[in-house]
Coordinates of C-alpha atoms in Angstrom, one line a residue:
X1342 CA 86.3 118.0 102.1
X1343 CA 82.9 119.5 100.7
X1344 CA 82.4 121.6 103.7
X1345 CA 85.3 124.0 104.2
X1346 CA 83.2 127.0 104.1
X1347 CA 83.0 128.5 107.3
X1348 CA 79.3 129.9 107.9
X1349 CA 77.5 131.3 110.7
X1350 CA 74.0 132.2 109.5
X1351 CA 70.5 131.7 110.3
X1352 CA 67.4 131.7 107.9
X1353 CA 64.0 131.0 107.9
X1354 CA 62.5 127.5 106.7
X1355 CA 58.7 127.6 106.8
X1356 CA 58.6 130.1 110.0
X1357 CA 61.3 128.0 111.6
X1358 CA 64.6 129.5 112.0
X1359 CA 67.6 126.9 111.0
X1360 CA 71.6 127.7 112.1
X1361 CA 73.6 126.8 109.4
X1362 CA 77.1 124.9 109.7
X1363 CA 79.7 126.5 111.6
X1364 CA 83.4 126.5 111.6
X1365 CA 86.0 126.2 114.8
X1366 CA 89.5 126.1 114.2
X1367 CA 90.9 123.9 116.7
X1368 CA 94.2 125.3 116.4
X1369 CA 95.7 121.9 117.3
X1370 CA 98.1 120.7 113.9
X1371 CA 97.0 118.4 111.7
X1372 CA 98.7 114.8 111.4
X1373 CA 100.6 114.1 108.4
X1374 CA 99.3 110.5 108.7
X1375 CA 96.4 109.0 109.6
X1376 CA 94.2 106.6 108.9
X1377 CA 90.9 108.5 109.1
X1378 CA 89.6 111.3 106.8
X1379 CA 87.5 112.8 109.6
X1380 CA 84.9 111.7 112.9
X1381 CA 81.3 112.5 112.7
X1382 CA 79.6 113.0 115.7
X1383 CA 75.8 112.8 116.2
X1384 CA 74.2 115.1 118.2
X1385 CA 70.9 113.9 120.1
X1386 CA 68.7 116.7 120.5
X1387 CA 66.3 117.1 123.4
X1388 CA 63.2 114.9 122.6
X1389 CA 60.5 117.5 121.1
X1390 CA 62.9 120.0 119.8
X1391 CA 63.7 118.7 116.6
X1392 CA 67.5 119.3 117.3
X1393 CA 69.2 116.5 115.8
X1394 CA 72.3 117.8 114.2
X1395 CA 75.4 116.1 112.6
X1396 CA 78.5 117.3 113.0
X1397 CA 82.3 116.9 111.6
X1398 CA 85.9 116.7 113.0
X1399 CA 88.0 117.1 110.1
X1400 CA 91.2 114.6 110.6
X1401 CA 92.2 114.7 106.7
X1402 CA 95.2 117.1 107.2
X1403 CA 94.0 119.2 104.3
X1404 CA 94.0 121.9 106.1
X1405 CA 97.4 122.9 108.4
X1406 CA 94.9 122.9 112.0
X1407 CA 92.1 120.5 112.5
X1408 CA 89.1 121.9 112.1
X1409 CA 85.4 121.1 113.7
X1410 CA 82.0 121.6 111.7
X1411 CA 79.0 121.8 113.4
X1412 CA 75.7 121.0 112.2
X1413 CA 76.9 119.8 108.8
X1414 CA 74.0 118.2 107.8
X1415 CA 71.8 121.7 107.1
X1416 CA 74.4 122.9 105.1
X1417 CA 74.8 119.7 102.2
X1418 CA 70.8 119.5 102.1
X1419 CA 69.0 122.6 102.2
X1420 CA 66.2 121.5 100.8
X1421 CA 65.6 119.0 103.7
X1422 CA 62.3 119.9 105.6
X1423 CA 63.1 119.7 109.3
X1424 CA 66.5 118.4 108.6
X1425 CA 67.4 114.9 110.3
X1426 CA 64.8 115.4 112.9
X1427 CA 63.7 114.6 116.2
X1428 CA 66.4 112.5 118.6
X1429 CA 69.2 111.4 116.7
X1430 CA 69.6 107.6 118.3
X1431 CA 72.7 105.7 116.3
X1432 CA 75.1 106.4 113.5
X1433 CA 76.7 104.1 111.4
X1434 CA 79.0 103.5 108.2
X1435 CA 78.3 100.5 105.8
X1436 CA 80.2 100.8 102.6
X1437 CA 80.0 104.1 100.9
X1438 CA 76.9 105.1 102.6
X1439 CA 76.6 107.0 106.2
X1440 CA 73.2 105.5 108.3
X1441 CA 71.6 107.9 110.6
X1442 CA 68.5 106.3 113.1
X1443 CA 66.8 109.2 114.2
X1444 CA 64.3 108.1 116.8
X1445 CA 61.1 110.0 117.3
X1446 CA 61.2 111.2 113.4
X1447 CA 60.6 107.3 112.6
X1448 CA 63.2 107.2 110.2
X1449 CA 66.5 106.0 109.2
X1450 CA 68.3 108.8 106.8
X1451 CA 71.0 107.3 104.5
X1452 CA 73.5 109.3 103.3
X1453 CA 77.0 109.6 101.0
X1454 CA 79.3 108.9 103.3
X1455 CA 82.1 111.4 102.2
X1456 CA 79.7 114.3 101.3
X1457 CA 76.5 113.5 103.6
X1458 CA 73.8 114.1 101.0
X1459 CA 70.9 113.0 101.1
X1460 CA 70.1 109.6 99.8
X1461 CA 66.8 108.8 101.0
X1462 CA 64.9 107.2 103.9
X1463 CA 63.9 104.1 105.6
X1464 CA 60.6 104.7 107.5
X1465 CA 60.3 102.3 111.3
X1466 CA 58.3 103.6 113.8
X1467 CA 60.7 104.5 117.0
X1468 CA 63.4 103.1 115.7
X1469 CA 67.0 102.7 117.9
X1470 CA 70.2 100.8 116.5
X1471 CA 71.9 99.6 114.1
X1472 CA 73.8 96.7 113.3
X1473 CA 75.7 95.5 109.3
X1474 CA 76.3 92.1 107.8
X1475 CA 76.4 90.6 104.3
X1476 CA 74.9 93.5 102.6
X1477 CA 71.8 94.3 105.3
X1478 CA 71.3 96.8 107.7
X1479 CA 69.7 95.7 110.7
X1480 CA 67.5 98.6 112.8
X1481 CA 66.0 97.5 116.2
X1482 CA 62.9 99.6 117.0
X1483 CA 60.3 100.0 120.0
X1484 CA 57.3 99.1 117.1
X1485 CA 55.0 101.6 119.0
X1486 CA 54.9 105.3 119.9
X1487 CA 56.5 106.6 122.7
X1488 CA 54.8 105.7 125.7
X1489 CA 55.0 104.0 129.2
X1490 CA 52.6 101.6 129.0
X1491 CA 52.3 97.6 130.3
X1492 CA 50.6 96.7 127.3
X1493 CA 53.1 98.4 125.0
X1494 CA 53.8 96.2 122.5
X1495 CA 57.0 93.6 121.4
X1496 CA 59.2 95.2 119.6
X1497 CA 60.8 94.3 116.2
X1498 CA 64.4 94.2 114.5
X1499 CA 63.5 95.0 110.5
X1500 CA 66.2 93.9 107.6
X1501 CA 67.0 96.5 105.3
X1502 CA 68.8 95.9 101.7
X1503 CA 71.8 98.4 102.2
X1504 CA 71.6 98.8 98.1
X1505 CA 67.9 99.3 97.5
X1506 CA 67.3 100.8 101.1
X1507 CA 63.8 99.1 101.6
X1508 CA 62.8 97.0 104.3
X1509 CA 62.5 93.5 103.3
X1510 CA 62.1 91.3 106.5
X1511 CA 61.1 91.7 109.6
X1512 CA 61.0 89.5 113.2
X1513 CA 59.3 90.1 116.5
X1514 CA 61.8 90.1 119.3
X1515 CA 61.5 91.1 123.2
X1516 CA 59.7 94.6 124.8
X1517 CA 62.3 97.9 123.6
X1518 CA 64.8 96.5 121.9
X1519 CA 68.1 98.3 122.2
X1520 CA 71.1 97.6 120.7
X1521 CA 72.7 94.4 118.7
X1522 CA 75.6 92.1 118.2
X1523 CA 76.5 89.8 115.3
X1524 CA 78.4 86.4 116.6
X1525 CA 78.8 83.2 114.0
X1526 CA 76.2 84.4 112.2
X1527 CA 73.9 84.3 114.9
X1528 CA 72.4 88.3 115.4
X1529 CA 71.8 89.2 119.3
X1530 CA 69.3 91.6 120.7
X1531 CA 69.6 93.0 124.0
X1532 CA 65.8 94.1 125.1
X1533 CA 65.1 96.5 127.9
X1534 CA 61.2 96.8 128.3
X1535 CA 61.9 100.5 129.3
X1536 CA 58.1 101.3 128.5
X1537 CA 57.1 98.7 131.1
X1538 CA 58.3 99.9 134.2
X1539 CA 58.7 98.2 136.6
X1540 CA 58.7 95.2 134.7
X1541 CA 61.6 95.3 132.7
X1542 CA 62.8 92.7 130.3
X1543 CA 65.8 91.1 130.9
X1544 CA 66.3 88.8 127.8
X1545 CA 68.7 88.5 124.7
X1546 CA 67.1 87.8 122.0
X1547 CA 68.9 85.7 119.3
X1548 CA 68.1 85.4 115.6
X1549 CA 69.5 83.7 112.6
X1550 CA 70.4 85.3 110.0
X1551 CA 70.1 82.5 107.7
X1552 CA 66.4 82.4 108.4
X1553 CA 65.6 85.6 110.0
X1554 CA 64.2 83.8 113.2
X1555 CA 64.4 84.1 116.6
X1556 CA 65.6 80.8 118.4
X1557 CA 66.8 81.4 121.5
X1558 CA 66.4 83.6 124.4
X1559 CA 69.0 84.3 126.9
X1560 CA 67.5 86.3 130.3
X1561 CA 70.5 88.2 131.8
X1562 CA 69.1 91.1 133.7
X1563 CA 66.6 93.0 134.1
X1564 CA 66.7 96.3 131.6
X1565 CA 69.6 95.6 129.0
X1566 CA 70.8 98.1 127.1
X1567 CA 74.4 98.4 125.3
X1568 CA 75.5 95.5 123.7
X1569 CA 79.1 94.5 122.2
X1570 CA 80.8 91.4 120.7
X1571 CA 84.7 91.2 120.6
X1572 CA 87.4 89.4 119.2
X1573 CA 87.1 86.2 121.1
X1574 CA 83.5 85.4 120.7
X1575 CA 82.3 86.9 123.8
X1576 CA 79.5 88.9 124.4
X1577 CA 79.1 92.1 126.9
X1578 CA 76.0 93.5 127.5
X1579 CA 75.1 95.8 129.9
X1580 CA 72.1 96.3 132.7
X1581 CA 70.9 99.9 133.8
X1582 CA 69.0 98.6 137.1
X1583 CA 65.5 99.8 138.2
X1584 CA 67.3 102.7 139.4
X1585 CA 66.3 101.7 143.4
X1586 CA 67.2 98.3 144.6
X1587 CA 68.8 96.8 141.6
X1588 CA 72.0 98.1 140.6
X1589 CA 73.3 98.5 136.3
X1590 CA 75.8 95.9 135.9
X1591 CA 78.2 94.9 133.1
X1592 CA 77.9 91.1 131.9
X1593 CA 80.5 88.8 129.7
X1594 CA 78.8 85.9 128.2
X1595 CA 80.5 82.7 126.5
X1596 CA 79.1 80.4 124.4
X1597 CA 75.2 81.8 125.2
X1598 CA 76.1 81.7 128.8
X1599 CA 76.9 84.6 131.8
X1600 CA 80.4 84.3 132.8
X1601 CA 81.3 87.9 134.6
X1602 CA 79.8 90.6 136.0
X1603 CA 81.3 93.6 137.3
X1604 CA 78.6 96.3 139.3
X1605 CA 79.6 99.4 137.6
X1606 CA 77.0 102.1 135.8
X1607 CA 77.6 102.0 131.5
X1608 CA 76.1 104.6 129.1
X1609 CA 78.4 103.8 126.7
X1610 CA 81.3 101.7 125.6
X1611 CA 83.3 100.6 123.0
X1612 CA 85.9 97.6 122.1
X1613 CA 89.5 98.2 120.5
X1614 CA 91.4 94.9 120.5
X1615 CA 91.1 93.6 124.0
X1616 CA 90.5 97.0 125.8
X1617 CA 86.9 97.6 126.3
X1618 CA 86.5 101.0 126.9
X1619 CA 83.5 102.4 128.7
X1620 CA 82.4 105.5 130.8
X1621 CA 79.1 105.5 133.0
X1622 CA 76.6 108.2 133.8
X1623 CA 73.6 106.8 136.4
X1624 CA 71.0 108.8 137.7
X1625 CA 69.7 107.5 141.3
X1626 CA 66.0 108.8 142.5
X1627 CA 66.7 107.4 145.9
X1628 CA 69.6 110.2 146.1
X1629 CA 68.8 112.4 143.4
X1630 CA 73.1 112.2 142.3
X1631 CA 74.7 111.3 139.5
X1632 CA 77.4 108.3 139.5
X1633 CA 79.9 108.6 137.0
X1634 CA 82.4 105.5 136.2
X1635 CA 85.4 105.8 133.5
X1636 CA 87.7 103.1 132.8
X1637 CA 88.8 100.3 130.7
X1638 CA 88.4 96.4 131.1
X1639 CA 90.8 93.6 129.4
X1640 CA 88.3 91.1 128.3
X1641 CA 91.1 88.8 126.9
X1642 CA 90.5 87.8 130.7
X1643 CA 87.1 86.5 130.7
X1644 CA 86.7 88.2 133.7
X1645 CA 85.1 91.8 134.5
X1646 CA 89.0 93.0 135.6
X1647 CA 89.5 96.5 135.7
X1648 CA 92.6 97.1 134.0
X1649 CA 92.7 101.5 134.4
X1650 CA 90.5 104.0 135.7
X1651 CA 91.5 107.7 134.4
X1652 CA 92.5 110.3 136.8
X1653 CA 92.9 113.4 134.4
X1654 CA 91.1 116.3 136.4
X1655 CA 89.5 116.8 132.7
X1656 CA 87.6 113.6 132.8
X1657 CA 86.5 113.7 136.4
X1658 CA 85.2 117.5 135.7
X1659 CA 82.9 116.1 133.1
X1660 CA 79.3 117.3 133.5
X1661 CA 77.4 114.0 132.1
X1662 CA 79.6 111.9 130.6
X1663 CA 77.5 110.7 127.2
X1664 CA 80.0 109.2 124.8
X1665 CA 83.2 107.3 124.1
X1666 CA 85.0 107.7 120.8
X1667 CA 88.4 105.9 120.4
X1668 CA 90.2 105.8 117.9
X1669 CA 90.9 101.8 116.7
X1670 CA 94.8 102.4 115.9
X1671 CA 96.3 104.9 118.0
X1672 CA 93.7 104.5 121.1
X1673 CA 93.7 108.1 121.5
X1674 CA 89.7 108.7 122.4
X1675 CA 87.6 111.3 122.7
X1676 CA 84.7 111.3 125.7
X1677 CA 81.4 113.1 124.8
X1678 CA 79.5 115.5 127.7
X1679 CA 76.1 116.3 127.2
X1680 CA 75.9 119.4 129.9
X1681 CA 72.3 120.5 131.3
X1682 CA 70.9 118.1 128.0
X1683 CA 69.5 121.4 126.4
X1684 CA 71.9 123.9 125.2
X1685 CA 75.5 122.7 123.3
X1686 CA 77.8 119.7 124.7
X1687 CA 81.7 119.4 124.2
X1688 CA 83.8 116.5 122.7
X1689 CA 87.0 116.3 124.9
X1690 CA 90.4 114.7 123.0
X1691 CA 92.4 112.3 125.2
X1692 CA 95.7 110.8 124.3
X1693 CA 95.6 107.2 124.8
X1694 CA 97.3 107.0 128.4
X1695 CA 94.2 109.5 129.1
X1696 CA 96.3 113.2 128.9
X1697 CA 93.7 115.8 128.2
X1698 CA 94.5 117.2 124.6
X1699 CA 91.5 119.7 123.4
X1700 CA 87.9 120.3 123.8
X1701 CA 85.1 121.8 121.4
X1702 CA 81.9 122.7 121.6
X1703 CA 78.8 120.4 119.9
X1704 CA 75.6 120.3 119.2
X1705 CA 72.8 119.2 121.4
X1706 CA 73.6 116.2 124.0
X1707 CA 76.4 114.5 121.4
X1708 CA 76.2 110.9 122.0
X1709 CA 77.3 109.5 119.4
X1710 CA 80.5 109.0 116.6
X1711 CA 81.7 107.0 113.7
X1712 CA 85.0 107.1 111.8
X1713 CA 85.2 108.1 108.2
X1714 CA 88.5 106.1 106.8
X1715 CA 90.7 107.2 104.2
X1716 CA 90.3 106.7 100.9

């Protein structure tokens, strides 16, 4: 890779000091085969400190351990001002190009996805996810600044030419958009109308792609959030509550319609054949505690079954569970805690029958990862 030079060095940019990639030698082998070069893992940042950061698991074997980069992104583009920003929200790969929404900076920062250069920029004010289909990125965003408000406005999912990287379509959807699934051509928008409280939305917003319009809406519950399609046409969206009286919920819809719902808290999840994988961090003001949830759910079923709930003391001992990483072939994962929010997180490794394997230390409140395949 283009980054195997371990530095630890600070300099100043403009009267603002900037930590330069470093290097941690795991000490755990590399694997002979595999089917991924490397995992990069995006590192929120407390909102206001400009601390975004991207770092870099390297899985490529090149080197006899495996080897974690942090805060990669400084080093390949030193002539960035600011680097990626303020709140690093999503991360994606499309193609040869690696898609970074960085929230409060207004931006989406496109990248090489084997040598994260810099490409360029997509400018959308408070932007959030991503979503890829037939040569377009699609970036929901809050259309507005950051602020609680009743009369914020509806927010937006704009179309951006993957190629070009411009913005050539927009559409209005519900109140803070979150994130989106694509089904049969059919693009779905889970819209949580945080800005609003107390009154949340609590619809799905549909749009075809063939037209780039909005023709349905689907109300769910109140506050939606993560959204995920899987192999058998399903949706599963999740609910975070009004953190009093209405509990965050997982939902299965078929066909445009609810089917399941399990009660259990979600801050993030992901699908690998029929296991969805998911892990849940819920703050309650009634109590003032934290409720944490791991576990996997068979949604072959059609029905919110719990299938395994991890007992590793590793897992249980996790601060603020932020993120779950797993890996599509072997199903070994990797679970993401942010700590206190302000100083560095830590990505735990997990075999897949949930054996605690390693741990390293991240950037700011990691929340996010995306696999970089082999060539």
């Amino acid at each position: 890779m283009l980054w195997l030079l371990p530095l630890c060095l600070f300099s100043c940019r403009e009267d603002e000091y900037v930590t330069y990639m470093t290097d941690e030698d795991t000490g755990v082998p590399s694997v002979e085969e595999t089917h991924f070069d490397g995992l990069y893992i995006l590192n929120e940042g407390n909102m206001g400190s400009n601390r975004c950061t991207l770092d870099y698991l390297d899985l490529s074997g090149t080197d006899s351990t495996i080897h974690y980069y942090r805060n990669i992104y400084a080093e390949r583009n030193p002539s960035t001002v600011k680097e990626l920003g303020d709140v690093g929200n999503d991360i994606g790969i499309y193609g040869s190009k690696l898609w970074i929404v960085v929230n409060c900076s207004n931006k989406v920062e496109v990248c090489e996805a084997r040598s994260t250069r810099r490409l360029g920029q997509v400018n959308i004010d408070n932007c959030r996810y991503l979503a890829f289909d037939g040569g377009f990125a699609y970036v929901s965003s809050y259309a507005g600044p950051v602020q609680v408000a009743e009369n914020c406005p509806l927010g937006r999912v704009y179309k951006v030419d993957t190629l070009t990287m411009q913005k050539v379509d927009s559409v209005v959807v519900g109140y803070q958009p979150e994130e989106m699934a694509i089904v049969d051509g059919k693009l779905y928008v889970a819209n949580s109308g945080g800005y609003r409280v107390p009154l949340y939305d609590n619809r799905i917003m549909v749009i075809d792609l063939a037209t780039f319009q909005v023709i349905k809406e689907i109300e769910v519950d109140v506050n939606l959030h993560r959204l995920l399609a899987d192999s058998h046409g399903q949706l599963w969206v999740t609910t975070r509550g009004n953190y009093f009286d209405v509990a965050p919920a997982l939902y299965c819809l078929k066909d445009d319609k609810v089917v399941a719902r399990l009660e259990v808290p979600i801050s993030s999840m992901t699908i690998v054949g029929d296991s969805l994988y998911y892990i849940g961090t819920t703050f309650s003001y009634v109590d003032g505690g934290y409720k944490k949830d791991f576990g996997i759910v068979d949604v072959a079923l059609q029905r919110c079954s719990v299938a395994v709930t991890f007992e590793a003391p590793e897992i249980k001992n996790i601060t603020l569970p932020y993120g779950i990483i797993v890996n599509p072939h072997d199903r070994d994962f990797y679970i993401l805690d942010a700590k206190n929010y302000v100083s560095s997180g830590e990505l735990l490794h997990f075999d897949a029958d949930g054996h605690f394997l390693w741990r390293v230390s991240t950037g700011d409140i990691p929340s996010r990862g995306v696999f970089l395949k082999s060539k």
